[in-house]
XYZ file of C-alpha atoms in Angstrom:
208
model
C 57.707 -44.769 71.335
C 54.806 -47.130 70.659
C 52.949 -46.934 67.353
C 49.808 -45.865 69.222
C 51.650 -42.711 70.314
C 51.902 -41.315 66.786
C 49.914 -43.474 64.346
C 47.157 -40.888 63.885
C 49.472 -37.871 63.505
C 50.286 -36.104 60.251
C 53.072 -37.532 58.119
C 55.405 -34.762 56.946
C 58.482 -34.609 54.726
C 61.159 -31.932 55.103
C 63.458 -31.628 52.074
C 66.716 -29.699 52.338
C 68.195 -29.090 48.890
C 71.988 -28.946 48.571
C 73.313 -25.459 47.843
C 76.890 -26.511 47.027
C 78.612 -29.567 45.621
C 79.788 -30.956 48.966
C 76.429 -30.425 50.698
C 73.830 -33.158 51.004
C 70.193 -33.079 49.923
C 68.080 -34.744 52.594
C 64.485 -35.972 52.778
C 63.468 -36.164 56.448
C 60.204 -37.974 57.325
C 58.403 -37.231 60.574
C 55.097 -38.389 62.005
C 54.062 -36.698 65.229
C 56.594 -37.425 67.966
C 58.814 -39.669 65.823
C 61.314 -38.683 63.122
C 62.445 -41.540 60.907
C 65.662 -42.347 59.051
C 66.149 -39.748 56.309
C 67.041 -40.259 52.666
C 70.466 -38.744 51.925
C 71.437 -37.713 48.387
C 74.539 -36.190 46.840
C 74.862 -34.442 43.478
C 71.232 -34.991 42.519
C 69.796 -32.692 39.875
C 66.226 -31.415 40.114
C 64.774 -34.323 38.110
C 66.547 -36.966 40.184
C 65.792 -35.151 43.419
C 62.106 -34.697 42.664
C 61.873 -38.367 41.703
C 63.396 -39.403 45.031
C 61.013 -37.119 46.931
C 58.009 -38.433 45.005
C 58.968 -42.034 45.782
C 59.394 -41.263 49.479
C 56.137 -39.291 49.454
C 54.353 -42.361 48.091
C 56.090 -44.905 50.336
C 55.630 -42.800 53.482
C 52.070 -41.813 52.497
C 52.910 -38.225 53.464
C 50.250 -35.601 54.168
C 52.545 -32.696 53.313
C 56.013 -31.846 52.054
C 58.101 -28.710 52.625
C 61.039 -28.051 50.298
C 63.868 -25.594 50.956
C 63.649 -22.917 48.276
C 66.112 -20.464 49.811
C 67.937 -18.690 47.020
C 65.877 -20.582 44.466
C 67.943 -23.771 44.758
C 64.832 -25.883 45.275
C 62.790 -24.278 42.478
C 63.549 -27.054 39.997
C 62.658 -29.707 42.557
C 59.342 -27.959 43.256
C 58.542 -27.641 39.545
C 59.330 -31.284 38.843
C 57.256 -32.469 41.823
C 54.286 -30.520 40.467
C 54.788 -32.193 37.095
C 54.532 -35.475 39.033
C 51.136 -34.329 40.394
C 52.445 -33.541 43.863
C 51.754 -30.347 45.776
C 54.904 -29.406 47.742
C 55.323 -26.119 49.606
C 58.474 -24.082 49.015
C 60.015 -22.516 52.114
C 62.414 -19.566 52.186
C 64.564 -19.819 55.291
C 65.094 -16.054 55.276
C 61.363 -15.418 54.883
C 59.019 -14.031 57.499
C 58.241 -16.245 60.483
C 54.636 -17.037 61.357
C 55.412 -16.080 64.970
C 56.822 -12.536 65.413
C 59.087 -13.715 68.231
C 61.396 -15.171 65.565
C 63.582 -13.141 63.223
C 62.943 -15.374 60.214
C 61.420 -18.681 59.167
C 64.607 -20.652 59.757
C 64.819 -19.557 63.388
C 61.180 -20.452 63.932
C 61.491 -23.926 62.404
C 64.695 -24.840 64.247
C 63.323 -23.632 67.576
C 60.193 -25.715 67.033
C 62.317 -28.766 66.209
C 64.355 -28.390 69.387
C 61.288 -27.838 71.530
C 59.815 -30.985 69.988
C 62.912 -32.941 71.117
C 62.670 -31.466 74.611
C 59.022 -32.502 74.730
C 59.920 -36.109 73.963
C 60.345 -36.227 70.185
C 62.322 -39.270 69.038
C 65.238 -38.860 66.632
C 66.923 -41.539 64.515
C 70.445 -42.456 65.586
C 72.420 -39.985 63.466
C 75.490 -38.534 65.234
C 75.801 -35.775 62.613
C 72.270 -34.576 63.355
C 72.929 -34.431 67.086
C 76.156 -32.489 66.498
C 74.360 -30.014 64.245
C 71.600 -29.469 66.788
C 73.899 -29.055 69.788
C 76.354 -26.800 67.920
C 73.740 -24.308 66.726
C 73.350 -21.156 68.800
C 70.987 -18.203 68.710
C 70.977 -14.524 69.609
C 68.540 -11.634 69.734
C 68.178 -9.373 66.710
C 65.841 -6.407 67.238
C 64.060 -8.269 70.053
C 63.530 -11.338 67.857
C 65.261 -14.709 68.159
C 67.698 -15.436 65.334
C 69.764 -18.560 64.664
C 73.322 -18.288 63.398
C 73.790 -18.680 59.658
C 74.576 -21.944 57.897
C 78.039 -20.679 57.011
C 78.824 -20.003 60.670
C 77.806 -23.515 61.651
C 79.780 -24.921 58.736
C 82.897 -23.178 60.023
C 82.420 -24.789 63.432
C 81.670 -28.380 62.433
C 83.162 -28.550 58.939
C 79.927 -29.137 57.029
C 76.524 -27.623 56.355
C 73.809 -28.511 58.937
C 71.736 -30.292 56.307
C 70.159 -32.864 58.634
C 69.006 -30.215 61.103
C 67.602 -27.991 58.367
C 65.693 -30.910 56.809
C 64.208 -31.864 60.176
C 63.346 -28.225 60.828
C 61.409 -28.065 57.578
C 58.915 -30.590 58.967
C 57.843 -27.808 61.345
C 57.378 -25.143 58.662
C 53.582 -24.968 58.985
C 50.740 -26.940 60.560
C 49.666 -29.764 58.270
C 46.169 -30.982 57.496
C 46.361 -34.667 58.223
C 44.413 -37.664 57.026
C 42.653 -39.150 60.031
C 44.311 -42.498 60.571
C 43.382 -45.611 62.480
C 45.649 -47.305 65.025
C 47.785 -48.750 62.215
C 48.185 -45.449 60.415
C 45.739 -46.107 57.558
C 44.045 -43.083 56.013
C 40.445 -42.257 56.858
C 39.372 -38.570 56.651
C 40.897 -35.122 57.232
C 41.283 -32.808 60.187
C 43.947 -30.342 61.276
C 46.944 -30.616 63.519
C 47.939 -27.770 65.823
C 51.282 -27.130 67.447
C 52.175 -24.958 70.389
C 55.631 -23.803 71.402
C 57.539 -21.573 73.750
C 60.813 -19.694 73.170
C 63.989 -20.970 74.758
C 65.739 -19.164 77.564
C 69.279 -20.372 76.775
C 71.683 -19.429 74.030
C 72.221 -22.939 72.743
C 69.303 -24.403 70.834
C 69.714 -27.933 72.169
C 72.061 -28.663 75.058
C 73.975 -31.926 75.203
C 72.544 -34.491 77.595
């Protein structure tokens, strides 16, 4: 994609916080139709993790940041970011979706991420991310779309789908974006809207 295709879009960070020792914490940056190379961390405590997020927030000039707070694992990261004068938003994957078609927030975010790819969104070259996206399936639960649990995916591919969850977090909510010029410099503020449709197939993202 050319810079003109996304330069004026919101810059968003999705932060997946490791829940276990062998899982990765990932900071995924996305601007409009382009997702960029993520920052990957292992065995970071909340102070180290928040510091890494704050640095990326500054370097990327992000308009918003969503941090996984499922089970409270990200609470320390959120607290430390606020100490650093940042305003992150904690997201509970099991929380209520904004759209009632989805069983929970995680299903909504991952569906939005996959629809974004189908609509032309550009991913960095990360084989693990592609495997996580193509291995994840969904089903209907009380007429709502639900994505299989992390543990189920981990059993299939041998690791937690940390990349996919971090990317999904960039779709947690619409973000108020700084109006940017053709080079991405800040100007003023407006809002960004996203539209999406549910999938008709059981696999979130089919292999090409």
